[in-house]
Coordinates of C-alpha atoms and ligand atoms in Angstrom, one line a residue:
X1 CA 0.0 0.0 0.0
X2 CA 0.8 3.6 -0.2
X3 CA 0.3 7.5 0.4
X4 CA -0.6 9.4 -2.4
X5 CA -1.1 13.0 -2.6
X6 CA -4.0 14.7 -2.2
X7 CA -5.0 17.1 -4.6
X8 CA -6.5 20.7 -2.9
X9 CA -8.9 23.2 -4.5
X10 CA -8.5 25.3 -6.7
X11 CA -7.7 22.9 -9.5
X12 CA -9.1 21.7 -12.8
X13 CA -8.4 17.9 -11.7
X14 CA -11.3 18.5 -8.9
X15 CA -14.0 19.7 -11.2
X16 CA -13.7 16.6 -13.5
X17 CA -16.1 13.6 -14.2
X18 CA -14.7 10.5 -13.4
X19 CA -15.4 6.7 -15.5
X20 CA -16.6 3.6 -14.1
X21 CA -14.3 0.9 -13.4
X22 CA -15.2 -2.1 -15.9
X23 CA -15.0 -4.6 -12.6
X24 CA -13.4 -4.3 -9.0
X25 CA -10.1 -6.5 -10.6
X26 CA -6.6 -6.4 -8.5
X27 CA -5.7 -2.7 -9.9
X28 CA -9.2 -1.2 -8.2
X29 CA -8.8 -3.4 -5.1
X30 CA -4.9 -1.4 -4.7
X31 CA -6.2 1.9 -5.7
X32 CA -9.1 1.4 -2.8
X33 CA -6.0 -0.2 -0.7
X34 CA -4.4 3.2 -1.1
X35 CA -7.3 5.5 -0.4
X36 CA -7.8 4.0 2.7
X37 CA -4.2 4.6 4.0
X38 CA -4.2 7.7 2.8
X39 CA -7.4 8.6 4.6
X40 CA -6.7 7.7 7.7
X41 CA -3.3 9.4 6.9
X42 CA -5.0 12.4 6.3
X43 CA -6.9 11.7 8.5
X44 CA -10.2 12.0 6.8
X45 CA -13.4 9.6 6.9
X46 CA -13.6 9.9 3.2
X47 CA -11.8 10.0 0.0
X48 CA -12.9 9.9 -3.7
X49 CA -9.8 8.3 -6.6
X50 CA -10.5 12.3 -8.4
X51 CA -8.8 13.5 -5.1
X52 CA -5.7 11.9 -6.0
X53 CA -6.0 12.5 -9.2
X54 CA -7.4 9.0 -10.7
X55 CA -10.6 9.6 -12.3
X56 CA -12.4 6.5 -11.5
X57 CA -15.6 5.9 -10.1
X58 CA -14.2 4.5 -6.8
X59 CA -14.2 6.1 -3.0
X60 CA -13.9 4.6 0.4
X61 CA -15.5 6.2 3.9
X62 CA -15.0 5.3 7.5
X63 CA -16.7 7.1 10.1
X64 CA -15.5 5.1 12.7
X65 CA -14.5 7.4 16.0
X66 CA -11.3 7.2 17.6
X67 CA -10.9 4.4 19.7
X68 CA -13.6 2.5 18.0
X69 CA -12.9 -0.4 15.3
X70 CA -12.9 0.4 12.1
X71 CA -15.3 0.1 9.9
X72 CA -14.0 0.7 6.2
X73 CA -16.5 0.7 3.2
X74 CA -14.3 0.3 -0.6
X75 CA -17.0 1.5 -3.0
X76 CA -16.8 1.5 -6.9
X77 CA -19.6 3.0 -9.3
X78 CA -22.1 3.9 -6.7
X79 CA -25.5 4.4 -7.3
X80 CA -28.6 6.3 -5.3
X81 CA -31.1 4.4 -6.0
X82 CA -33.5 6.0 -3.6
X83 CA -33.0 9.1 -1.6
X84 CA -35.3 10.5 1.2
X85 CA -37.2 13.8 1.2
X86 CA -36.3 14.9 4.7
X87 CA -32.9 16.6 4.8
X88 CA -30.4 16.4 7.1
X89 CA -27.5 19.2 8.0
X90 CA -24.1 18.9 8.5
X91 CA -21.0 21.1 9.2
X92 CA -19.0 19.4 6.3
X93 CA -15.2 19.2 5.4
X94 CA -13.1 17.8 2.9
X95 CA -9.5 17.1 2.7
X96 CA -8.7 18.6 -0.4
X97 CA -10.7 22.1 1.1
X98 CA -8.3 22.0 4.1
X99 CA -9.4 23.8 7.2
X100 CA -12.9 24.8 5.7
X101 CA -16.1 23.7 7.1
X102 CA -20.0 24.9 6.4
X103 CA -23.1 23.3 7.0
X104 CA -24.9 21.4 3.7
X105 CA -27.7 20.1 3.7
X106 CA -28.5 16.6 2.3
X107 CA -31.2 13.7 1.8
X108 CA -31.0 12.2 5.2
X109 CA -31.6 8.3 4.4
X110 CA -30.1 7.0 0.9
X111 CA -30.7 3.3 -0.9
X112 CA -27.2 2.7 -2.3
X113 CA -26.5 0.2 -5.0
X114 CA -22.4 -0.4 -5.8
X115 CA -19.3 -2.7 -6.4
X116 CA -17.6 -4.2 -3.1
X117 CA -14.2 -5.0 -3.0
X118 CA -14.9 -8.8 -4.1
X119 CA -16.5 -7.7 -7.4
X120 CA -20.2 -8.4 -5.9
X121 CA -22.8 -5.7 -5.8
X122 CA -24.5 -4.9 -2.8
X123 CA -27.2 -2.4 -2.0
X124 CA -27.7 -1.0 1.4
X125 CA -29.6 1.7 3.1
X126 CA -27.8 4.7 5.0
X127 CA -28.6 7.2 7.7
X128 CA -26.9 10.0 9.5
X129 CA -23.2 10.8 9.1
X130 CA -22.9 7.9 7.1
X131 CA -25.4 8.7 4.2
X132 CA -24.0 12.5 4.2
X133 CA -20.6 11.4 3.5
X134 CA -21.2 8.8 0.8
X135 CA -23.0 11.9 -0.8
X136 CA -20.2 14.2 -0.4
X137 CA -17.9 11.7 -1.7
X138 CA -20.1 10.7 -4.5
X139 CA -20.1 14.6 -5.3
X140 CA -16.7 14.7 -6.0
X141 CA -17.1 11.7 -8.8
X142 CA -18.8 14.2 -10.5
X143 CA -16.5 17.1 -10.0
X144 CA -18.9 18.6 -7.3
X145 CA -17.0 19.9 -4.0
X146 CA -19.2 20.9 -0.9
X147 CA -18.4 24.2 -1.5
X148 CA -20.6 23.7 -5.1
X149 CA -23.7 23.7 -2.2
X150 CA -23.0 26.7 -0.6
X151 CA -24.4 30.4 -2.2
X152 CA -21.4 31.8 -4.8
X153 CA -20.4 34.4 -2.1
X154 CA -19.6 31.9 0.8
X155 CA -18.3 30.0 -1.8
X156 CA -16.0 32.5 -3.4
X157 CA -15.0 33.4 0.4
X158 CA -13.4 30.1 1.0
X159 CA -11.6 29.2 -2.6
X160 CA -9.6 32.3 -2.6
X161 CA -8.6 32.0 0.9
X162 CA -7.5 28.9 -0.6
X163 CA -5.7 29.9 -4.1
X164 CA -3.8 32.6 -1.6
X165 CA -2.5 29.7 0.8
X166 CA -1.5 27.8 -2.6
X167 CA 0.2 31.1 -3.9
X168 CA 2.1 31.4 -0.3
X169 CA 3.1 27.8 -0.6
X170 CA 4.8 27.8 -4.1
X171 CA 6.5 31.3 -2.9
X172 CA 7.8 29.6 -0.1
X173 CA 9.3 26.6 -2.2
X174 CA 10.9 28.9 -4.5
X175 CA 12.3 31.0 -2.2
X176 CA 13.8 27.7 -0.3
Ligands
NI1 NI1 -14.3 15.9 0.0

């Protein structure tokens, strides 16, 4: 297994859509392998393959607290095949929008149809924390960050903060 970078907003790579994976074969199993160590790297309790730059259709999620045993989901070409009306709100992150957080709203309960890491598919239904973050992660399969949900002004706040901490950070490697 290994880190891989993570790729941080603004940049084209984030806003792209990514391709299915023809089946969950010993390439997708490594490249959900590495998401995962990279995650909990980060650490993070989700990552999407366009966040590393791989535009595949693949993401893994823990939300697993600290101190409790990990529960890893390895997803490839997910699918909502049901979503509920109520909503539910959450002060979300993301690990390529470092240090940024605002409350999105989302459908609260989700009937999820996807590849596991044997191949099989498997649908399940999914509530609370768990159900926002497959979203958020699905989002960025299709080049949506959370910031997409957020009115242009908030959202306009927090990417320039951001392109002016990426300008500081290639002055400082130049000057080194
Ligand atoms: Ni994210």
């Amino acid at each position: 297994m290994a880190l891989l970078p993570i790729i941080t907003a603004p940049d084209p790579r984030l806003k792209l859509a990514a391709e299915p994976v023809k089946a969950v074969d010993a390439v997708v199993r490594r490249l959900m392998d590495d998401l995962l160590e990279t995650m909990y790297d980060a650490p993070g309790i989700g990552l999407a393959a366009p966040q590393v730059g791989v535009q595949r259709r693949v993401l893994v999620v823990d939300i697993a607290r600290e101190g409790e045993k990990p529960q890893p989901l390895k997803i490839a070409n997910p699918e909502i095949l049901w979503r509920s009306e109520e909503l539910a709100t959450y002060s979300e992150g993301c690990l390529s929008l470092p240090e940024h957080y605002a409350d999105v709203s989302r459908p609260a309960r989700i009937r999820l149809r996807y590849l596991d890491y044997q191949n099989e598919i498997r649908e399940v239904e999914m509530e609370g924390l768990l159900a926002t973050c497959v979203q958020h992660e699905m989002d960025h399969l299709d080049g949506v960050l959370f910031v997409d949900h957020l009115s242009p002004l908030k959202r306009n706040i927090i990417l320039r903060k951001l392109a002016k901490l990426k300008r500081q950070k290639t002055a400082e490697t130049v000057g080194a």
